[in-house]
mmCIF file of C-alpha atoms in Angstrom:
data_model
loop_
_atom_site.group_PDB
_atom_site.id
_atom_site.type_symbol
_atom_site.label_atom_id
_atom_site.label_comp_id
_atom_site.label_asym_id
_atom_site.label_seq_id
_atom_site.Cartn_x
_atom_site.Cartn_y
_atom_site.Cartn_z
ATOM 1 C CA MET S 102 26.764 14.759 -7.013
ATOM 2 C CA PRO S 103 25.608 14.585 -10.659
ATOM 3 C CA VAL S 104 22.746 12.366 -11.807
ATOM 4 C CA THR S 105 24.311 8.961 -12.482
ATOM 5 C CA ALA S 106 21.775 7.763 -15.069
ATOM 6 C CA LEU S 107 18.792 9.136 -16.979
ATOM 7 C CA TYR S 108 16.095 6.820 -18.312
ATOM 8 C CA GLY S 109 12.973 7.124 -20.429
ATOM 9 C CA PRO S 110 10.524 4.644 -21.984
ATOM 10 C CA GLU S 111 12.833 3.977 -24.939
ATOM 11 C CA ASP S 112 15.628 2.935 -22.568
ATOM 12 C CA ILE S 113 13.829 0.304 -20.509
ATOM 13 C CA ALA S 114 11.494 -1.452 -22.964
ATOM 14 C CA PRO S 115 12.524 -3.097 -26.283
ATOM 15 C CA GLY S 116 11.750 -0.818 -29.187
ATOM 16 C CA GLY S 117 10.699 1.919 -26.788
ATOM 17 C CA LEU S 118 7.253 0.353 -26.276
ATOM 18 C CA ARG S 119 5.680 0.460 -22.838
ATOM 19 C CA PRO S 120 3.916 -2.719 -21.788
ATOM 20 C CA SER S 121 0.940 -0.646 -20.656
ATOM 21 C CA GLY S 122 0.664 0.901 -24.117
ATOM 22 C CA MET S 123 -1.759 3.568 -22.915
ATOM 23 C CA PRO S 124 -1.462 7.177 -21.741
ATOM 24 C CA GLU S 125 -2.817 8.322 -18.410
ATOM 25 C CA ARG S 126 -6.593 8.156 -18.329
ATOM 26 C CA LEU S 127 -8.788 10.815 -16.792
ATOM 27 C CA PRO S 128 -12.177 9.996 -15.245
ATOM 28 C CA ALA S 129 -15.398 11.031 -16.893
ATOM 29 C CA SER S 130 -17.861 13.428 -15.317
ATOM 30 C CA THR S 131 -20.521 11.974 -13.059
ATOM 31 C CA GLY S 132 -23.057 14.083 -14.912
ATOM 32 C CA GLY S 133 -26.041 15.720 -13.276
ATOM 33 C CA ALA S 134 -26.135 13.933 -9.918
ATOM 34 C CA SER S 135 -27.813 16.020 -7.198
ATOM 35 C CA LEU S 136 -28.330 18.884 -9.629
ATOM 36 C CA LEU S 137 -29.095 22.255 -8.064
ATOM 37 C CA PRO S 138 -30.827 25.120 -9.902
ATOM 38 C CA ARG S 139 -28.490 27.622 -11.520
ATOM 39 C CA PRO S 140 -28.344 30.861 -9.530
ATOM 40 C CA SER S 141 -28.748 34.302 -10.995
ATOM 41 C CA LEU S 142 -25.423 35.701 -12.137
ATOM 42 C CA GLN S 143 -26.431 39.330 -12.415
ATOM 43 C CA TRP S 144 -24.230 42.196 -11.248
ATOM 44 C CA THR S 145 -26.467 43.799 -8.652
ATOM 45 C CA PRO S 146 -25.901 46.263 -5.791
ATOM 46 C CA GLU S 147 -26.256 43.337 -3.391
ATOM 47 C CA VAL S 148 -23.517 41.358 -5.171
ATOM 48 C CA ARG S 149 -21.305 44.462 -5.277
ATOM 49 C CA ARG S 150 -21.638 44.939 -1.525
ATOM 50 C CA ALA S 151 -21.209 41.237 -0.719
ATOM 51 C CA THR S 152 -17.996 40.946 -2.743
ATOM 52 C CA ALA S 153 -16.395 44.341 -2.091
ATOM 53 C CA HIS S 154 -14.022 42.914 0.531
ATOM 54 C CA LEU S 155 -12.951 40.227 -1.938
ATOM 55 C CA TYR S 156 -12.211 42.750 -4.668
ATOM 56 C CA ASP S 157 -9.985 44.610 -2.220
ATOM 57 C CA ARG S 158 -7.740 41.507 -2.204
ATOM 58 C CA VAL S 159 -7.295 41.441 -5.986
ATOM 59 C CA SER S 160 -7.781 45.057 -7.071
ATOM 60 C CA THR S 161 -4.125 45.418 -8.054
ATOM 61 C CA VAL S 162 -4.297 42.490 -10.506
ATOM 62 C CA ILE S 163 -7.916 42.457 -11.745
ATOM 63 C CA PRO S 164 -9.127 45.616 -13.538
ATOM 64 C CA PRO S 165 -12.377 47.153 -12.223
ATOM 65 C CA VAL S 166 -14.044 46.627 -15.605
ATOM 66 C CA GLU S 167 -13.621 42.828 -15.266
ATOM 67 C CA TRP S 168 -14.930 42.500 -11.707
ATOM 68 C CA PRO S 169 -18.679 42.719 -12.532
ATOM 69 C CA THR S 170 -18.332 39.615 -14.707
ATOM 70 C CA MET S 171 -16.543 37.668 -11.949
ATOM 71 C CA ALA S 172 -18.233 38.831 -8.767
ATOM 72 C CA PRO S 173 -21.674 37.206 -9.323
ATOM 73 C CA VAL S 174 -20.023 33.819 -9.970
ATOM 74 C CA ILE S 175 -17.752 34.232 -6.951
ATOM 75 C CA ALA S 176 -20.728 35.090 -4.741
ATOM 76 C CA ALA S 177 -22.662 32.077 -6.025
ATOM 77 C CA ILE S 178 -19.715 29.728 -5.460
ATOM 78 C CA ASN S 179 -19.194 30.931 -1.906
ATOM 79 C CA GLU S 180 -22.883 30.447 -1.114
ATOM 80 C CA LEU S 181 -22.966 26.986 -2.693
ATOM 81 C CA LYS S 182 -19.899 25.848 -0.750
ATOM 82 C CA ALA S 183 -21.833 26.236 2.471
ATOM 83 C CA SER S 184 -24.953 24.453 1.227
ATOM 84 C CA ARG S 185 -22.922 21.579 -0.227
ATOM 85 C CA ASP S 186 -20.580 21.291 2.792
ATOM 86 C CA ALA S 187 -17.714 21.654 0.344
ATOM 87 C CA VAL S 188 -14.178 22.953 0.727
ATOM 88 C CA ILE S 189 -12.070 24.341 -2.128
ATOM 89 C CA LEU S 190 -8.352 23.553 -2.364
ATOM 90 C CA ALA S 191 -6.374 25.801 -4.718
ATOM 91 C CA HIS S 192 -2.793 25.457 -5.887
ATOM 92 C CA ASN S 193 -0.509 28.490 -6.066
ATOM 93 C CA TYR S 194 -0.843 28.441 -9.869
ATOM 94 C CA GLN S 195 -4.575 29.174 -9.848
ATOM 95 C CA THR S 196 -5.697 32.586 -11.067
ATOM 96 C CA PRO S 197 -6.219 35.373 -8.480
ATOM 97 C CA GLU S 198 -10.012 35.320 -8.591
ATOM 98 C CA ILE S 199 -9.894 31.631 -7.606
ATOM 99 C CA PHE S 200 -6.891 31.781 -5.292
ATOM 100 C CA HIS S 201 -7.874 34.889 -3.311
ATOM 101 C CA CYS S 202 -11.668 34.940 -3.592
ATOM 102 C CA ILE S 203 -13.065 31.394 -3.268
ATOM 103 C CA ALA S 204 -10.265 29.111 -2.001
ATOM 104 C CA ASP S 205 -10.484 27.784 1.554
ATOM 105 C CA ILE S 206 -7.083 26.076 1.523
ATOM 106 C CA LYS S 207 -4.250 27.168 -0.748
ATOM 107 C CA GLY S 208 -0.587 26.390 -1.204
ATOM 108 C CA ASP S 209 1.914 24.173 -2.975
ATOM 109 C CA SER S 210 1.560 20.419 -3.495
ATOM 110 C CA LEU S 211 2.921 19.571 -0.046
ATOM 111 C CA GLN S 212 0.706 22.056 1.762
ATOM 112 C CA LEU S 213 -2.380 20.826 -0.080
ATOM 113 C CA ALA S 214 -1.498 17.177 0.593
ATOM 114 C CA VAL S 215 -1.107 17.818 4.322
ATOM 115 C CA GLU S 216 -4.198 20.003 4.621
ATOM 116 C CA ALA S 217 -6.275 17.451 2.708
ATOM 117 C CA THR S 218 -5.860 15.079 5.663
ATOM 118 C CA ARG S 219 -7.464 17.653 7.971
ATOM 119 C CA VAL S 220 -10.530 18.448 5.887
ATOM 120 C CA LYS S 221 -13.856 17.992 7.703
ATOM 121 C CA ALA S 222 -16.187 18.846 4.819
ATOM 122 C CA ASP S 223 -18.024 16.106 2.909
ATOM 123 C CA ILE S 224 -16.878 17.364 -0.500
ATOM 124 C CA ILE S 225 -13.411 18.457 -1.636
ATOM 125 C CA ILE S 226 -13.081 20.473 -4.843
ATOM 126 C CA GLN S 227 -9.522 20.459 -6.138
ATOM 127 C CA CYS S 228 -8.606 23.568 -8.108
ATOM 128 C CA GLY S 229 -5.390 22.288 -9.583
ATOM 129 C CA VAL S 230 -4.538 19.383 -11.840
ATOM 130 C CA HIS S 231 -5.599 15.757 -11.904
ATOM 131 C CA PHE S 232 -2.802 14.209 -9.845
ATOM 132 C CA MET S 233 -3.561 16.692 -7.062
ATOM 133 C CA ALA S 234 -7.207 15.630 -7.013
ATOM 134 C CA GLU S 235 -6.114 11.987 -6.962
ATOM 135 C CA THR S 236 -3.835 12.730 -4.015
ATOM 136 C CA ALA S 237 -6.709 14.359 -2.137
ATOM 137 C CA LYS S 238 -8.872 11.304 -2.845
ATOM 138 C CA LEU S 239 -6.150 8.900 -1.705
ATOM 139 C CA LEU S 240 -5.903 10.760 1.597
ATOM 140 C CA ASN S 241 -9.689 11.068 1.950
ATOM 141 C CA PRO S 242 -11.109 7.801 0.575
ATOM 142 C CA ASP S 243 -14.499 8.312 2.244
ATOM 143 C CA LYS S 244 -15.005 11.829 0.908
ATOM 144 C CA ARG S 245 -16.235 12.935 -2.494
ATOM 145 C CA VAL S 246 -13.382 14.615 -4.361
ATOM 146 C CA LEU S 247 -14.193 16.621 -7.478
ATOM 147 C CA ILE S 248 -12.112 18.353 -10.121
ATOM 148 C CA PRO S 249 -13.865 21.043 -12.170
ATOM 149 C CA ASP S 250 -12.258 19.860 -15.431
ATOM 150 C CA SER S 251 -11.049 16.261 -15.591
ATOM 151 C CA ARG S 252 -8.861 17.155 -18.609
ATOM 152 C CA ALA S 253 -6.544 19.203 -16.351
ATOM 153 C CA GLY S 254 -3.552 16.900 -16.640
ATOM 154 C CA CYS S 255 0.203 17.298 -16.199
ATOM 155 C CA SER S 256 3.106 16.690 -18.565
ATOM 156 C CA LEU S 257 5.125 15.142 -15.740
ATOM 157 C CA ALA S 258 2.358 12.754 -14.694
ATOM 158 C CA ALA S 259 1.825 11.770 -18.324
ATOM 159 C CA SER S 260 5.535 11.018 -18.852
ATOM 160 C CA ILE S 261 5.599 7.770 -16.857
ATOM 161 C CA THR S 262 3.369 4.770 -16.124
ATOM 162 C CA GLY S 263 3.223 2.107 -13.452
ATOM 163 C CA ALA S 264 4.664 -0.354 -15.977
ATOM 164 C CA ASP S 265 7.680 1.925 -16.442
ATOM 165 C CA VAL S 266 8.336 1.860 -12.698
ATOM 166 C CA ARG S 267 8.128 -1.941 -12.612
ATOM 167 C CA LEU S 268 10.682 -2.136 -15.405
ATOM 168 C CA LEU S 269 12.987 0.240 -13.548
ATOM 169 C CA ARG S 270 12.752 -1.971 -10.480
ATOM 170 C CA GLU S 271 13.684 -4.986 -12.589
ATOM 171 C CA ARG S 272 16.725 -3.159 -13.949
ATOM 172 C CA PHE S 273 17.787 -1.834 -10.537
ATOM 173 C CA PRO S 274 16.694 -4.456 -7.994
ATOM 174 C CA GLY S 275 16.746 -3.279 -4.407
ATOM 175 C CA VAL S 276 17.129 0.421 -5.256
ATOM 176 C CA PRO S 277 14.394 2.467 -3.525
ATOM 177 C CA VAL S 278 12.085 4.560 -5.688
ATOM 178 C CA VAL S 279 11.009 8.120 -4.902
ATOM 179 C CA ALA S 280 8.124 9.603 -6.868
ATOM 180 C CA TYR S 281 7.414 13.300 -7.135
ATOM 181 C CA VAL S 282 3.755 13.890 -6.286
ATOM 182 C CA ASN S 283 3.311 14.978 -9.908
ATOM 183 C CA THR S 284 2.480 11.374 -10.799
ATOM 184 C CA SER S 285 -0.674 9.299 -11.209
ATOM 185 C CA ALA S 286 -2.040 6.989 -8.518
ATOM 186 C CA GLU S 287 -0.987 4.083 -10.729
ATOM 187 C CA VAL S 288 2.641 5.226 -10.495
ATOM 188 C CA LYS S 289 2.468 6.029 -6.786
ATOM 189 C CA ALA S 290 1.283 2.465 -6.177
ATOM 190 C CA GLU S 291 4.638 1.193 -7.475
ATOM 191 C CA VAL S 292 7.029 3.381 -5.437
ATOM 192 C CA ASP S 293 8.404 3.505 -1.895
ATOM 193 C CA ILE S 294 7.764 7.137 -0.949
ATOM 194 C CA CYS S 295 6.565 10.383 -2.499
ATOM 195 C CA CYS S 296 8.072 13.844 -2.304
ATOM 196 C CA THR S 297 7.348 17.390 -3.382
ATOM 197 C CA SER S 298 9.796 20.057 -4.456
ATOM 198 C CA SER S 299 9.649 21.343 -0.861
ATOM 199 C CA ASN S 300 11.002 18.171 0.698
ATOM 200 C CA ALA S 301 12.668 16.196 -2.111
ATOM 201 C CA VAL S 302 16.183 16.314 -0.630
ATOM 202 C CA GLN S 303 14.908 15.370 2.836
ATOM 203 C CA VAL S 304 12.925 12.435 1.425
ATOM 204 C CA VAL S 305 15.864 11.104 -0.604
ATOM 205 C CA GLU S 306 18.224 11.266 2.358
ATOM 206 C CA SER S 307 15.651 9.698 4.703
ATOM 207 C CA LEU S 308 15.988 6.417 2.825
ATOM 208 C CA ASN S 309 19.607 5.982 3.979
ATOM 209 C CA ALA S 310 20.463 4.370 0.652
ATOM 210 C CA PRO S 311 23.571 4.987 -1.455
ATOM 211 C CA GLU S 312 21.480 5.117 -4.647
ATOM 212 C CA VAL S 313 17.882 6.149 -5.329
ATOM 213 C CA ILE S 314 15.598 6.120 -8.379
ATOM 214 C CA PHE S 315 13.948 9.556 -8.613
ATOM 215 C CA LEU S 316 11.058 10.141 -10.992
ATOM 216 C CA PRO S 317 9.669 11.611 -13.161
ATOM 217 C CA ASP S 318 11.217 15.119 -13.297
ATOM 218 C CA GLN S 319 14.777 15.033 -14.637
ATOM 219 C CA TYR S 320 15.464 18.648 -13.629
ATOM 220 C CA LEU S 321 14.236 18.275 -10.066
ATOM 221 C CA ALA S 322 16.355 15.100 -9.958
ATOM 222 C CA ARG S 323 19.424 17.091 -11.042
ATOM 223 C CA TYR S 324 18.692 19.711 -8.385
ATOM 224 C CA VAL S 325 18.365 17.042 -5.686
ATOM 225 C CA ALA S 326 21.575 15.383 -6.873
ATOM 226 C CA SER S 327 23.392 18.703 -6.469
ATOM 227 C CA LYS S 328 22.293 18.878 -2.817
ATOM 228 C CA THR S 329 23.134 15.341 -1.654
ATOM 229 C CA ASN S 330 25.768 12.639 -1.889
ATOM 230 C CA VAL S 331 23.136 10.035 -2.778
ATOM 231 C CA LYS S 332 23.495 8.729 -6.328
ATOM 232 C CA ILE S 333 20.388 9.586 -8.346
ATOM 233 C CA ILE S 334 18.950 7.552 -11.216
ATOM 234 C CA ALA S 335 16.524 9.894 -12.972
ATOM 235 C CA TRP S 336 13.617 9.685 -15.401
ATOM 236 C CA LYS S 337 13.338 11.821 -18.572
ATOM 237 C CA GLY S 338 10.186 13.692 -17.627
ATOM 238 C CA ALA S 339 9.900 17.487 -17.565
ATOM 239 C CA CYS S 340 7.340 20.177 -16.789
ATOM 240 C CA GLU S 341 6.236 21.842 -20.013
ATOM 241 C CA VAL S 342 6.044 25.197 -18.198
ATOM 242 C CA HIS S 343 9.415 25.233 -16.448
ATOM 243 C CA GLU S 344 11.512 23.622 -19.177
ATOM 244 C CA ARG S 345 10.751 26.545 -21.528
ATOM 245 C CA PHE S 346 12.765 29.011 -19.444
ATOM 246 C CA THR S 347 16.406 29.463 -20.433
ATOM 247 C CA GLY S 348 19.515 30.840 -18.801
ATOM 248 C CA ASP S 349 20.065 33.178 -21.769
ATOM 249 C CA GLU S 350 16.611 34.664 -21.231
ATOM 250 C CA LEU S 351 17.347 35.399 -17.581
ATOM 251 C CA ARG S 352 20.758 36.895 -18.356
ATOM 252 C CA THR S 353 19.042 39.306 -20.741
ATOM 253 C CA PHE S 354 16.707 40.471 -17.981
ATOM 254 C CA ARG S 355 19.610 40.749 -15.532
ATOM 255 C CA GLU S 356 21.641 42.853 -17.980
ATOM 256 C CA ALA S 357 18.690 45.211 -18.416
ATOM 257 C CA ASP S 358 18.361 45.618 -14.637
ATOM 258 C CA PRO S 359 21.145 44.183 -12.426
ATOM 259 C CA SER S 360 19.046 44.911 -9.321
ATOM 260 C CA VAL S 361 16.257 42.474 -10.207
ATOM 261 C CA GLN S 362 16.040 39.435 -7.932
ATOM 262 C CA ILE S 363 15.475 36.136 -9.752
ATOM 263 C CA ILE S 364 13.981 33.194 -7.898
ATOM 264 C CA ALA S 365 13.299 29.914 -9.645
ATOM 265 C CA HIS S 366 11.505 26.626 -9.197
ATOM 266 C CA PRO S 367 13.738 23.505 -9.185
ATOM 267 C CA GLU S 368 11.747 22.016 -12.080
ATOM 268 C CA CYS S 369 13.676 24.473 -14.292
ATOM 269 C CA PRO S 370 16.757 23.378 -16.287
ATOM 270 C CA PRO S 371 20.191 23.717 -14.625
ATOM 271 C CA ASP S 372 21.224 26.764 -16.677
ATOM 272 C CA VAL S 373 18.170 28.596 -15.325
ATOM 273 C CA LEU S 374 18.921 27.671 -11.714
ATOM 274 C CA ALA S 375 22.507 28.836 -12.217
ATOM 275 C CA GLU S 376 21.201 32.345 -12.931
ATOM 276 C CA ALA S 377 18.799 32.443 -9.975
ATOM 277 C CA ASP S 378 19.379 34.219 -6.672
ATOM 278 C CA PHE S 379 17.204 31.641 -4.923
ATOM 279 C CA THR S 380 15.747 28.248 -5.828
ATOM 280 C CA GLY S 381 12.798 26.663 -4.055
ATOM 281 C CA SER S 382 9.286 25.253 -4.207
ATOM 282 C CA THR S 383 6.372 27.589 -4.857
ATOM 283 C CA ALA S 384 5.783 27.906 -1.099
ATOM 284 C CA HIS S 385 9.468 28.633 -0.477
ATOM 285 C CA MET S 386 9.498 31.182 -3.300
ATOM 286 C CA ILE S 387 6.534 33.036 -1.807
ATOM 287 C CA ASP S 388 8.091 32.958 1.661
ATOM 288 C CA TRP S 389 11.356 34.317 0.221
ATOM 289 C CA VAL S 390 9.556 37.293 -1.322
ATOM 290 C CA ARG S 391 7.688 37.991 1.916
ATOM 291 C CA LYS S 392 10.903 37.856 3.940
ATOM 292 C CA HIS S 393 13.235 39.804 1.655
ATOM 293 C CA HIS S 394 10.678 42.175 0.121
ATOM 294 C CA PRO S 395 12.759 43.048 -2.971
ATOM 295 C CA ARG S 396 11.936 46.103 -5.036
ATOM 296 C CA ARG S 397 11.759 44.089 -8.254
ATOM 297 C CA VAL S 398 11.531 40.318 -8.457
ATOM 298 C CA MET S 399 11.170 37.731 -11.173
ATOM 299 C CA LEU S 400 9.412 34.454 -10.300
ATOM 300 C CA ILE S 401 10.583 31.759 -12.693
ATOM 301 C CA THR S 402 7.522 29.570 -12.552
ATOM 302 C CA GLU S 403 3.888 29.637 -13.712
ATOM 303 C CA CYS S 404 2.440 33.100 -14.397
ATOM 304 C CA SER S 405 -0.482 33.188 -12.015
ATOM 305 C CA MET S 406 1.693 32.773 -8.948
ATOM 306 C CA ALA S 407 3.276 36.149 -9.646
ATOM 307 C CA ASP S 408 -0.208 37.676 -9.862
ATOM 308 C CA ASN S 409 -1.170 36.075 -6.555
ATOM 309 C CA VAL S 410 1.953 37.382 -4.833
ATOM 310 C CA ARG S 411 1.465 40.843 -6.343
ATOM 311 C CA ALA S 412 -2.098 40.910 -5.037
ATOM 312 C CA GLU S 413 -0.729 40.260 -1.539
ATOM 313 C CA LEU S 414 2.334 42.523 -1.848
ATOM 314 C CA PRO S 415 1.352 45.306 -4.273
ATOM 315 C CA ASP S 416 4.416 47.456 -3.562
ATOM 316 C CA ILE S 417 6.727 44.799 -5.076
ATOM 317 C CA GLU S 418 7.181 45.016 -8.826
ATOM 318 C CA MET S 419 6.822 41.643 -10.541
ATOM 319 C CA VAL S 420 8.828 41.136 -13.731
ATOM 320 C CA GLN S 421 7.087 38.333 -15.581
ATOM 321 C CA PRO S 422 8.743 36.276 -18.324
ATOM 322 C CA CYS S 423 5.392 34.541 -18.446
ATOM 323 C CA ASN S 424 4.814 30.817 -19.076
ATOM 324 C CA LEU S 425 1.239 29.673 -18.508
ATOM 325 C CA CYS S 426 0.274 26.123 -17.570
ATOM 326 C CA PRO S 427 -2.470 25.110 -20.028
ATOM 327 C CA HIS S 428 -3.715 22.469 -17.596
ATOM 328 C CA MET S 429 -4.031 24.750 -14.569
ATOM 329 C CA LYS S 430 -5.888 27.229 -16.753
ATOM 330 C CA ARG S 431 -8.599 24.653 -17.483
ATOM 331 C CA ILE S 432 -9.919 25.426 -13.991
ATOM 332 C CA THR S 433 -12.214 28.452 -14.150
ATOM 333 C CA LEU S 434 -14.880 30.127 -12.061
ATOM 334 C CA ALA S 435 -17.498 28.845 -14.518
ATOM 335 C CA ASN S 436 -16.601 25.173 -14.225
ATOM 336 C CA ILE S 437 -16.111 25.417 -10.456
ATOM 337 C CA LEU S 438 -19.701 26.676 -10.278
ATOM 338 C CA ASP S 439 -20.871 23.838 -12.525
ATOM 339 C CA CYS S 440 -18.995 21.376 -10.334
ATOM 340 C CA LEU S 441 -20.840 22.611 -7.249
ATOM 341 C CA LEU S 442 -24.197 22.561 -9.014
ATOM 342 C CA ASP S 443 -24.066 19.020 -10.400
ATOM 343 C CA LEU S 444 -21.167 17.415 -8.455
ATOM 344 C CA SER S 445 -19.467 16.501 -11.726
ATOM 345 C CA GLY S 446 -15.838 15.505 -12.188
ATOM 346 C CA GLU S 447 -15.728 13.004 -9.346
ATOM 347 C CA ILE S 448 -12.368 11.278 -8.840
ATOM 348 C CA THR S 449 -12.473 7.494 -8.633
ATOM 349 C CA ILE S 450 -9.473 5.223 -8.067
ATOM 350 C CA ASP S 451 -9.377 1.449 -8.225
ATOM 351 C CA PRO S 452 -9.376 0.328 -4.554
ATOM 352 C CA ALA S 453 -6.480 -2.079 -5.113
ATOM 353 C CA ILE S 454 -4.355 0.731 -6.586
ATOM 354 C CA ALA S 455 -5.521 3.234 -3.968
ATOM 355 C CA ALA S 456 -4.483 1.036 -1.043
ATOM 356 C CA ARG S 457 -0.921 0.819 -2.379
ATOM 357 C CA ALA S 458 -0.712 4.419 -3.647
ATOM 358 C CA ARG S 459 -1.795 5.847 -0.290
ATOM 359 C CA GLN S 460 1.198 4.400 1.556
ATOM 360 C CA PRO S 461 3.999 6.405 -0.122
ATOM 361 C CA ILE S 462 2.045 9.648 0.355
ATOM 362 C CA GLU S 463 1.460 8.906 4.031
ATOM 363 C CA ARG S 464 5.150 8.054 4.464
ATOM 364 C CA MET S 465 6.015 11.475 3.063
ATOM 365 C CA ILE S 466 3.562 13.279 5.338
ATOM 366 C CA ASN S 467 4.662 11.336 8.403
ATOM 367 C CA LEU S 468 8.282 12.122 7.593
ATOM 368 C CA ARG S 469 7.460 15.818 7.542
ATOM 369 C CA ASN S 470 5.631 15.651 10.842
#
């Protein structure tokens, strides 16, 4: 079923002005609290030996000449994690040296949300973007959640506010609201249930409603609408990484090599999905590659995920029409180390908002389980 309506700020507020009038705000660093001395970051025989097994994981995607600059920081981070009782969560879009060499828990948004509820450590460091760190904090209110760079935002999360959701509810009274996890805590506090790209169709159909408001990704909304008979009212948000791909671009690659397998994320526009051999979340895309083991494959999503898959499956050739996420790339080994040293970038959420925002995430997780 096609999307029945598509709304943006200009459609629900007179003159296109949002009552909130402000973009999403990111928390400031907590500064030098509990500062630890900076470790030596020299490339020594000891560091080489201690990190050799880690380089084996990424040797197909990180040149040997670059490893001596990374390995001392990686070794320091892994030592500091233990002394701080910290655990590192990394999204599939993190670079290989983060994803394969220092992450304790890794996956897509749904996997990270579920695993965050099982964390025993006192400190959670979210290597991803701001809404992911907020989600971890919502699910672990008594733990300290840090993000190495608080400027790591998201075009989808920035496309909608809590005030926008309230106006949508006024326009469509009684219609349940589903929010993609790529939203701020302020927005989550105004909705009925959250979803990820892994479970969006299941979440929409679980509401047993003839019509659902789905926000903020218009392309994921179109994908969901194509998989269900539920009428979808969508928001005009889009991921700045996935919306840049085009169907024409993929047809050009396919013409050059008809054997290439193209798998795409549902945040891509419809003409891109029409060219794909498979569409799914980042976790589903990775599982598809593992299962089918194609000779050549093109992952239509953020660049680093292809590097991470290639590191795991080096015999598969990755064709990369590369689009980088500028927000994911704000997370680096250097600022992860700084985060561990001074516990900066702590996530704080207004308790009144947190209490309401936690409920739709928990409903999603409980639905899955």
